[in-house]
GROMACS .gro file of C-alpha atoms in nm:
model
  376
    1MET     CA    1  -1.260   1.524   0.202
    2ASP     CA    2  -1.452   1.223   0.066
    3SER     CA    3  -1.499   1.148  -0.304
    4ALA     CA    4  -1.856   1.285  -0.309
    5MET     CA    5  -1.736   1.625  -0.186
    6ILE     CA    6  -1.448   1.621  -0.435
    7ILE     CA    7  -1.695   1.551  -0.719
    8SER     CA    8  -1.922   1.836  -0.608
    9PHE     CA    9  -1.626   2.073  -0.576
   10LEU     CA   10  -1.481   1.983  -0.918
   11SER     CA   11  -1.820   2.002  -1.090
   12LEU     CA   12  -1.880   2.349  -0.945
   13ILE     CA   13  -1.542   2.465  -1.077
   14LEU     CA   14  -1.615   2.317  -1.420
   15LEU     CA   15  -1.963   2.472  -1.426
   16PHE     CA   16  -1.821   2.811  -1.330
   17LEU     CA   17  -1.553   2.792  -1.604
   18CYS     CA   18  -1.812   2.694  -1.866
   19LEU     CA   19  -2.045   2.979  -1.777
   20ILE     CA   20  -1.766   3.240  -1.760
   21PHE     CA   21  -1.636   3.134  -2.100
   22CYS     CA   22  -1.990   3.132  -2.240
   23ALA     CA   23  -2.035   3.491  -2.124
   24PHE     CA   24  -1.707   3.586  -2.289
   25LEU     CA   25  -1.801   3.422  -2.621
   26VAL     CA   26  -2.142   3.589  -2.628
   27THR     CA   27  -2.023   3.941  -2.539
   28VAL     CA   28  -1.685   3.967  -2.715
   29LYS     CA   29  -1.682   4.169  -3.037
   30THR     CA   30  -1.572   3.952  -3.328
   31SER     CA   31  -1.637   3.893  -3.696
   32ASN     CA   32  -1.695   3.524  -3.618
   33ARG     CA   33  -1.998   3.582  -3.395
   34LEU     CA   34  -2.196   3.282  -3.520
   35SER     CA   35  -1.905   3.050  -3.439
   36ASN     CA   36  -1.879   3.198  -3.091
   37LEU     CA   37  -2.253   3.157  -3.028
   38LEU     CA   38  -2.248   2.793  -3.139
   39LEU     CA   39  -1.948   2.717  -2.916
   40ALA     CA   40  -2.119   2.902  -2.629
   41GLY     CA   41  -2.430   2.689  -2.684
   42TYR     CA   42  -2.219   2.373  -2.669
   43LEU     CA   43  -2.058   2.484  -2.342
   44LEU     CA   44  -2.394   2.589  -2.193
   45VAL     CA   45  -2.546   2.246  -2.263
   46THR     CA   46  -2.230   2.090  -2.113
   47ALA     CA   47  -2.274   2.307  -1.801
   48ILE     CA   48  -2.636   2.194  -1.763
   49ASP     CA   49  -2.519   1.834  -1.798
   50ILE     CA   50  -2.249   1.884  -1.531
   51SER     CA   51  -2.498   2.032  -1.285
   52ALA     CA   52  -2.633   1.681  -1.223
   53PHE     CA   53  -2.338   1.620  -0.988
   54PHE     CA   54  -2.447   1.873  -0.727
   55TYR     CA   55  -2.777   2.053  -0.794
   56SER     CA   56  -2.988   1.782  -0.620
   57ASP     CA   57  -2.825   1.889  -0.290
   58PHE     CA   58  -2.997   2.228  -0.322
   59ILE     CA   59  -3.312   2.180  -0.528
   60THR     CA   60  -3.546   1.903  -0.643
   61PHE     CA   61  -3.695   1.931  -0.990
   62PRO     CA   62  -4.022   1.763  -1.094
   63PRO     CA   63  -3.957   1.441  -1.294
   64GLY     CA   64  -4.061   1.608  -1.621
   65ILE     CA   65  -3.813   1.895  -1.578
   66GLU     CA   66  -3.538   1.653  -1.477
   67MET     CA   67  -3.598   1.444  -1.790
   68LEU     CA   68  -3.584   1.760  -2.003
   69ARG     CA   69  -3.253   1.855  -1.840
   70ILE     CA   70  -3.110   1.511  -1.923
   71ARG     CA   71  -3.234   1.522  -2.281
   72LEU     CA   72  -3.080   1.867  -2.348
   73SER     CA   73  -2.741   1.694  -2.373
   74ALA     CA   74  -2.858   1.564  -2.712
   75PHE     CA   75  -2.782   1.911  -2.852
   76LYS     CA   76  -2.408   1.882  -2.782
   77ASN     CA   77  -2.313   1.684  -3.094
   78PRO     CA   78  -2.520   1.897  -3.337
   79LEU     CA   79  -2.386   2.221  -3.187
   80LEU     CA   80  -2.029   2.095  -3.211
   81PHE     CA   81  -2.081   1.988  -3.574
   82LEU     CA   82  -2.231   2.325  -3.670
   83TYR     CA   83  -1.949   2.505  -3.487
   84VAL     CA   84  -1.688   2.319  -3.692
   85LEU     CA   85  -1.870   2.405  -4.017
   86SER     CA   86  -1.898   2.772  -3.915
   87VAL     CA   87  -1.521   2.790  -3.860
   88ILE     CA   88  -1.434   2.603  -4.180
   89TYR     CA   89  -1.662   2.790  -4.420
   90SER     CA   90  -1.665   3.168  -4.449
   91ASP     CA   91  -2.014   3.169  -4.604
   92PHE     CA   92  -2.176   2.941  -4.344
   93ARG     CA   93  -2.516   3.055  -4.220
   94LEU     CA   94  -2.787   2.881  -4.020
   95ARG     CA   95  -3.071   2.778  -4.251
   96LYS     CA   96  -3.400   2.591  -4.223
   97ILE     CA   97  -3.230   2.269  -4.332
   98HIS     CA   98  -3.026   2.279  -4.011
   99LEU     CA   99  -3.344   2.214  -3.811
  100VAL     CA  100  -3.274   1.849  -3.888
  101HIS     CA  101  -3.016   1.869  -3.608
  102THR     CA  102  -3.298   1.899  -3.353
  103LEU     CA  103  -3.394   1.535  -3.423
  104PRO     CA  104  -3.146   1.388  -3.168
  105PHE     CA  105  -3.343   1.586  -2.907
  106LEU     CA  106  -3.696   1.534  -3.043
  107ILE     CA  107  -3.683   1.160  -3.121
  108PRO     CA  108  -3.612   1.056  -2.759
  109LEU     CA  109  -3.902   1.276  -2.645
  110LEU     CA  110  -4.131   1.093  -2.888
  111ILE     CA  111  -4.010   0.760  -2.750
  112LEU     CA  112  -4.087   0.880  -2.395
  113ILE     CA  113  -4.441   1.004  -2.470
  114PRO     CA  114  -4.640   0.685  -2.392
  115ARG     CA  115  -4.483   0.575  -2.064
  116PHE     CA  116  -4.335   0.895  -1.924
  117ILE     CA  117  -4.466   1.223  -2.063
  118LEU     CA  118  -4.837   1.128  -2.064
  119VAL     CA  119  -4.842   0.950  -1.727
  120SER     CA  120  -4.888   1.079  -1.372
  121THR     CA  121  -4.611   1.224  -1.156
  122SER     CA  122  -4.602   0.911  -0.937
  123GLN     CA  123  -4.549   0.694  -1.247
  124GLN     CA  124  -4.274   0.929  -1.365
  125ILE     CA  125  -4.102   0.892  -1.028
  126ALA     CA  126  -4.128   0.514  -1.060
  127PHE     CA  127  -3.977   0.545  -1.409
  128PHE     CA  128  -3.673   0.723  -1.265
  129GLU     CA  129  -3.635   0.462  -0.991
  130ASN     CA  130  -3.579   0.200  -1.260
  131TYR     CA  131  -3.424   0.443  -1.508
  132ARG     CA  132  -3.145   0.229  -1.654
  133MET     CA  133  -3.362  -0.080  -1.678
  134MET     CA  134  -3.639   0.088  -1.876
  135PRO     CA  135  -3.652  -0.027  -2.242
  136GLU     CA  136  -3.704   0.333  -2.361
  137ILE     CA  137  -3.379   0.444  -2.195
  138LYS     CA  138  -3.190   0.148  -2.343
  139ILE     CA  139  -3.315   0.242  -2.691
  140ILE     CA  140  -3.237   0.611  -2.637
  141SER     CA  141  -2.890   0.529  -2.503
  142GLY     CA  142  -2.807   0.301  -2.797
  143THR     CA  143  -2.941   0.556  -3.044
  144GLY     CA  144  -2.739   0.828  -2.873
  145ASP     CA  145  -2.415   0.629  -2.913
  146LEU     CA  146  -2.495   0.581  -3.282
  147ILE     CA  147  -2.572   0.952  -3.330
  148PHE     CA  148  -2.247   1.047  -3.154
  149THR     CA  149  -2.051   0.819  -3.388
  150VAL     CA  150  -2.224   0.961  -3.698
  151TYR     CA  151  -2.149   1.320  -3.595
  152MET     CA  152  -1.785   1.244  -3.514
  153VAL     CA  153  -1.736   1.069  -3.849
  154ALA     CA  154  -1.901   1.365  -4.027
  155ILE     CA  155  -1.676   1.615  -3.845
  156ILE     CA  156  -1.362   1.414  -3.928
  157TYR     CA  157  -1.472   1.396  -4.294
  158TYR     CA  158  -1.517   1.773  -4.318
  159LEU     CA  159  -1.188   1.837  -4.137
  160ARG     CA  160  -0.998   1.612  -4.381
  161ARG     CA  161  -1.165   1.785  -4.674
  162TYR     CA  162  -1.086   2.125  -4.523
  163LYS     CA  163  -0.717   2.036  -4.487
  164LYS     CA  164  -0.698   1.926  -4.853
  165ILE     CA  165  -0.861   2.252  -4.967
  166LEU     CA  166  -0.611   2.454  -4.761
  167LEU     CA  167  -0.312   2.268  -4.904
  168GLU     CA  168  -0.445   2.304  -5.258
  169ASN     CA  169  -0.531   2.675  -5.237
  170TYR     CA  170  -0.327   2.850  -4.967
  171ALA     CA  171   0.046   2.906  -4.911
  172SER     CA  172   0.015   3.056  -4.562
  173ASN     CA  173   0.036   2.865  -4.234
  174VAL     CA  174  -0.236   3.080  -4.075
  175PRO     CA  175  -0.526   2.881  -4.227
  176LEU     CA  176  -0.355   2.555  -4.129
  177SER     CA  177  -0.337   2.675  -3.769
  178ILE     CA  178  -0.719   2.680  -3.769
  179TYR     CA  179  -0.725   2.322  -3.895
  180LYS     CA  180  -0.480   2.214  -3.623
  181TRP     CA  181  -0.696   2.389  -3.362
  182LEU     CA  182  -1.008   2.203  -3.476
  183ALA     CA  183  -0.822   1.870  -3.499
  184GLN     CA  184  -0.693   1.911  -3.143
  185LEU     CA  185  -1.039   2.013  -3.024
  186MET     CA  186  -1.197   1.699  -3.170
  187ALA     CA  187  -0.923   1.471  -3.034
  188ILE     CA  188  -0.978   1.604  -2.680
  189ILE     CA  189  -1.359   1.588  -2.704
  190ILE     CA  190  -1.352   1.230  -2.834
  191THR     CA  191  -1.113   1.131  -2.553
  192ILE     CA  192  -1.336   1.286  -2.286
  193SER     CA  193  -1.643   1.123  -2.447
  194VAL     CA  194  -1.477   0.780  -2.430
  195LEU     CA  195  -1.392   0.839  -2.063
  196THR     CA  196  -1.755   0.939  -2.003
  197LYS     CA  197  -1.877   0.617  -2.166
  198ILE     CA  198  -1.640   0.416  -1.946
  199LYS     CA  199  -1.779   0.603  -1.646
  200ASP     CA  200  -2.136   0.518  -1.754
  201PHE     CA  201  -2.051   0.149  -1.793
  202SER     CA  202  -1.890   0.150  -1.446
  203LYS     CA  203  -2.234   0.218  -1.296
  204PHE     CA  204  -2.328  -0.141  -1.368
  205SER     CA  205  -2.059  -0.260  -1.125
  206ASN     CA  206  -2.254  -0.111  -0.831
  207ASP     CA  207  -1.918  -0.022  -0.672
  208ILE     CA  208  -1.960   0.341  -0.568
  209ALA     CA  209  -1.583   0.387  -0.517
  210ILE     CA  210  -1.505   0.288  -0.878
  211ILE     CA  211  -1.791   0.502  -1.010
  212ASN     CA  212  -1.672   0.808  -0.815
  213ASN     CA  213  -1.312   0.759  -0.931
  214TYR     CA  214  -1.426   0.765  -1.293
  215ARG     CA  215  -1.638   1.074  -1.223
  216ILE     CA  216  -1.337   1.254  -1.078
  217ILE     CA  217  -1.124   1.161  -1.383
  218VAL     CA  218  -1.392   1.290  -1.622
  219LEU     CA  219  -1.435   1.616  -1.427
  220LEU     CA  220  -1.059   1.676  -1.414
  221GLY     CA  221  -1.048   1.611  -1.787
  222GLY     CA  222  -1.330   1.861  -1.837
  223ILE     CA  223  -1.153   2.130  -1.632
  224THR     CA  224  -0.832   2.073  -1.828
  225PHE     CA  225  -1.028   2.090  -2.154
  226ILE     CA  226  -1.201   2.420  -2.071
  227THR     CA  227  -0.872   2.576  -1.955
  228TRP     CA  228  -0.704   2.468  -2.279
  229LEU     CA  229  -1.004   2.589  -2.479
  230VAL     CA  230  -0.984   2.937  -2.326
  231LEU     CA  231  -0.609   2.968  -2.387
  232ARG     CA  232  -0.628   2.840  -2.746
  233THR     CA  233  -0.930   3.052  -2.838
  234LEU     CA  234  -0.749   3.368  -2.727
  235HIS     CA  235  -0.470   3.287  -2.974
  236ILE     CA  236  -0.689   3.212  -3.277
  237PRO     CA  237  -0.647   3.485  -3.539
  238ASP     CA  238  -0.981   3.661  -3.567
  239THR     CA  239  -0.899   3.781  -3.918
  240PHE     CA  240  -0.923   3.433  -4.075
  241LYS     CA  241  -1.270   3.382  -4.215
  242GLY     CA  242  -1.257   3.025  -4.339
  243VAL     CA  243  -1.283   2.905  -4.697
  244ASP     CA  244  -1.563   2.935  -4.948
  245SER     CA  245  -1.788   2.628  -4.934
  246LYS     CA  246  -1.805   2.632  -5.316
  247ILE     CA  247  -1.433   2.552  -5.353
  248GLN     CA  248  -1.392   2.206  -5.503
  249LEU     CA  249  -1.114   1.957  -5.442
  250VAL     CA  250  -0.875   1.907  -5.732
  251GLN     CA  251  -0.971   1.540  -5.760
  252ASN     CA  252  -1.318   1.659  -5.865
  253ARG     CA  253  -1.191   1.935  -6.095
  254ALA     CA  254  -0.931   1.716  -6.267
  255LYS     CA  255  -1.195   1.479  -6.405
  256LYS     CA  256  -1.317   1.761  -6.629
  257ASN     CA  257  -0.970   1.852  -6.760
  258ASP     CA  258  -0.925   1.757  -7.127
  259ALA     CA  259  -0.589   1.928  -7.198
  260SER     CA  260  -0.333   1.733  -7.402
  261ASP     CA  261   0.008   1.631  -7.267
  262GLU     CA  262   0.179   1.899  -7.477
  263GLU     CA  263  -0.055   2.168  -7.345
  264ILE     CA  264   0.009   2.055  -6.988
  265LYS     CA  265   0.389   2.063  -7.038
  266SER     CA  266   0.362   2.411  -7.188
  267GLN     CA  267   0.154   2.535  -6.895
  268ILE     CA  268   0.399   2.386  -6.644
  269GLU     CA  269   0.691   2.563  -6.816
  270ARG     CA  270   0.496   2.889  -6.815
  271ILE     CA  271   0.421   2.856  -6.442
  272ARG     CA  272   0.783   2.779  -6.352
  273LYS     CA  273   0.910   3.068  -6.563
  274PHE     CA  274   0.664   3.308  -6.399
  275MET     CA  275   0.764   3.188  -6.051
  276ASN     CA  276   1.135   3.238  -6.122
  277GLU     CA  277   1.100   3.577  -6.287
  278HIS     CA  278   0.829   3.745  -6.075
  279GLN     CA  279   0.876   3.560  -5.741
  280PRO     CA  280   0.509   3.582  -5.631
  281TYR     CA  281   0.590   3.333  -5.353
  282LEU     CA  282   0.744   3.620  -5.152
  283ASN     CA  283   0.387   3.723  -5.068
  284PRO     CA  284   0.329   3.552  -4.729
  285SER     CA  285  -0.049   3.527  -4.779
  286LEU     CA  286  -0.044   3.414  -5.143
  287THR     CA  287  -0.341   3.205  -5.256
  288ILE     CA  288  -0.388   3.011  -5.576
  289LYS     CA  289  -0.663   3.257  -5.675
  290GLU     CA  290  -0.421   3.550  -5.646
  291LEU     CA  291  -0.151   3.367  -5.840
  292ALA     CA  292  -0.400   3.284  -6.117
  293GLN     CA  293  -0.496   3.653  -6.138
  294GLU     CA  294  -0.131   3.759  -6.162
  295MET     CA  295  -0.071   3.508  -6.439
  296GLU     CA  296  -0.400   3.597  -6.614
  297MET     CA  297  -0.489   3.232  -6.601
  298SER     CA  298  -0.798   3.035  -6.499
  299GLU     CA  299  -0.789   2.949  -6.129
  300ARG     CA  300  -0.933   2.606  -6.209
  301ASP     CA  301  -0.665   2.530  -6.471
  302LEU     CA  302  -0.383   2.653  -6.247
  303SER     CA  303  -0.511   2.443  -5.956
  304ILE     CA  304  -0.529   2.129  -6.170
  305ILE     CA  305  -0.179   2.182  -6.314
  306ILE     CA  306  -0.010   2.237  -5.976
  307ASN     CA  307  -0.210   2.008  -5.748
  308HIS     CA  308  -0.268   1.728  -5.999
  309HIS     CA  309  -0.017   1.725  -6.286
  310MET     CA  310   0.282   1.853  -6.087
  311ASN     CA  311   0.202   1.611  -5.802
  312GLN     CA  312   0.233   1.881  -5.536
  313HIS     CA  313  -0.011   2.061  -5.318
  314PHE     CA  314  -0.008   2.436  -5.383
  315PHE     CA  315   0.115   2.480  -5.023
  316ASP     CA  316   0.424   2.261  -5.083
  317PHE     CA  317   0.477   2.403  -5.432
  318ILE     CA  318   0.507   2.761  -5.301
  319ASN     CA  319   0.711   2.661  -4.996
  320GLU     CA  320   0.964   2.486  -5.218
  321TYR     CA  321   1.033   2.813  -5.402
  322ARG     CA  322   1.054   2.997  -5.072
  323ILE     CA  323   1.305   2.750  -4.933
  324ARG     CA  324   1.517   2.758  -5.253
  325LYS     CA  325   1.524   3.137  -5.224
  326SER     CA  326   1.622   3.119  -4.855
  327MET     CA  327   1.899   2.871  -4.935
  328LYS     CA  328   2.041   3.116  -5.188
  329LEU     CA  329   2.031   3.398  -4.932
  330LEU     CA  330   2.195   3.178  -4.669
  331LYS     CA  331   2.464   3.077  -4.917
  332ASP     CA  332   2.550   3.433  -5.025
  333ASN     CA  333   2.804   3.532  -4.760
  334GLY     CA  334   2.836   3.907  -4.792
  335PRO     CA  335   3.014   4.149  -4.561
  336LYS     CA  336   2.707   4.142  -4.337
  337ASP     CA  337   2.503   3.823  -4.333
  338LEU     CA  338   2.128   3.853  -4.304
  339ALA     CA  339   1.989   3.702  -3.983
  340ILE     CA  340   1.798   3.379  -4.038
  341LYS     CA  341   1.482   3.542  -3.901
  342GLU     CA  342   1.517   3.823  -4.156
  343ILE     CA  343   1.553   3.570  -4.437
  344MET     CA  344   1.246   3.387  -4.307
  345PHE     CA  345   1.033   3.700  -4.344
  346ILE     CA  346   1.187   3.797  -4.677
  347VAL     CA  347   1.094   3.466  -4.843
  348GLY     CA  348   0.735   3.475  -4.716
  349PHE     CA  349   0.725   3.278  -4.391
  350SER     CA  350   0.564   3.424  -4.080
  351SER     CA  351   0.645   3.144  -3.835
  352LYS     CA  352   0.989   3.015  -3.735
  353ASN     CA  353   0.856   2.665  -3.672
  354SER     CA  354   0.693   2.638  -4.016
  355PHE     CA  355   1.009   2.780  -4.180
  356ASN     CA  356   1.236   2.529  -4.006
  357THR     CA  357   1.000   2.240  -4.084
  358ALA     CA  358   0.977   2.330  -4.454
  359PHE     CA  359   1.353   2.393  -4.478
  360LYS     CA  360   1.440   2.059  -4.320
  361LYS     CA  361   1.190   1.879  -4.544
  362ILE     CA  362   1.375   1.999  -4.855
  363SER     CA  363   1.739   2.026  -4.740
  364GLN     CA  364   1.740   1.759  -4.466
  365MET     CA  365   1.892   2.014  -4.227
  366THR     CA  366   1.798   2.328  -4.035
  367PRO     CA  367   1.871   2.678  -4.173
  368THR     CA  368   2.148   2.722  -3.914
  369GLN     CA  369   2.311   2.392  -4.008
  370TYR     CA  370   2.289   2.482  -4.376
  371ARG     CA  371   2.451   2.825  -4.323
  372ASN     CA  372   2.731   2.675  -4.112
  373LEU     CA  373   2.794   2.412  -4.378
  374GLN     CA  374   2.818   2.677  -4.651
  375LYS     CA  375   3.064   2.882  -4.445
  376ALA     CA  376   3.274   2.576  -4.374
   0.00000   0.00000   0.00000
């Protein structure tokens, strides 16, 4: 089997996987339907892009239709960006302002109007014969690289902000699993995009063997990506609805705090006393909003005290109490010791990995090592 047949075979597999997953995302019943539709749109545009590897063997499109097919790939970055926002924010909705994301598709069409869209079919064919040498395509290509960079930077910015909000407001690892999912997704997409750019640059070498090798690498990467995407999506908890877009970072809230040092010390003492006496940290899904309600305290003030004046994220603050409690339970050797997994659930953890990580961060050893040391 030569490289051309391998490329056609791999592209057909990738196209099939994209379309099957699209159908699943569109038809599955979920509370995150908008997120699913945006991800399905991204995969559909990707499938149309992939079809370039084999569809010409079966059908020939007019030059205008072929140009439209090529330009549809401009929707990938906007769809990916909107998908990330829809997962991050529970109150995300598509609005008129989001029409601005059609510009990466419309601007190239405007550039092509004089010497492609408004000319005869024979001139359009001649345009395609010298496609990469045409000044319009060079401008569109350079602009596309810039737009890709802007969208990736914007996505990374929102992901970093999202992580800070989670650490400052949530004590559960479930929301963080969504962040990790999105971070992994972006890392893989950026890697595949870089490989695609390398493949595009290889076309200037005029060595068909090198070009085909890069195509095979990109297609294998795409198949691996879609397979991973399917498996990871099936494990994402559907109950998590993202965070409210109105939640501010503590660094913005703290600027408005005018409490004196004595007031801050008093509030810190009150918080620590409440934590020790009422043990709210045993609630595995505790949020800073819920803790503020239990303490009959302003959520804003509580957030500033913990995340700013106590120099701890809310996530670490709660986990420290959980670990101290687990250490006490591990140390109390009764006639029948509690299993480590039981202790993990008692103190508010729902994941063994997160429990072990937090325990080792504070005690410098695993729960098992700690228990054995206490017994010794």
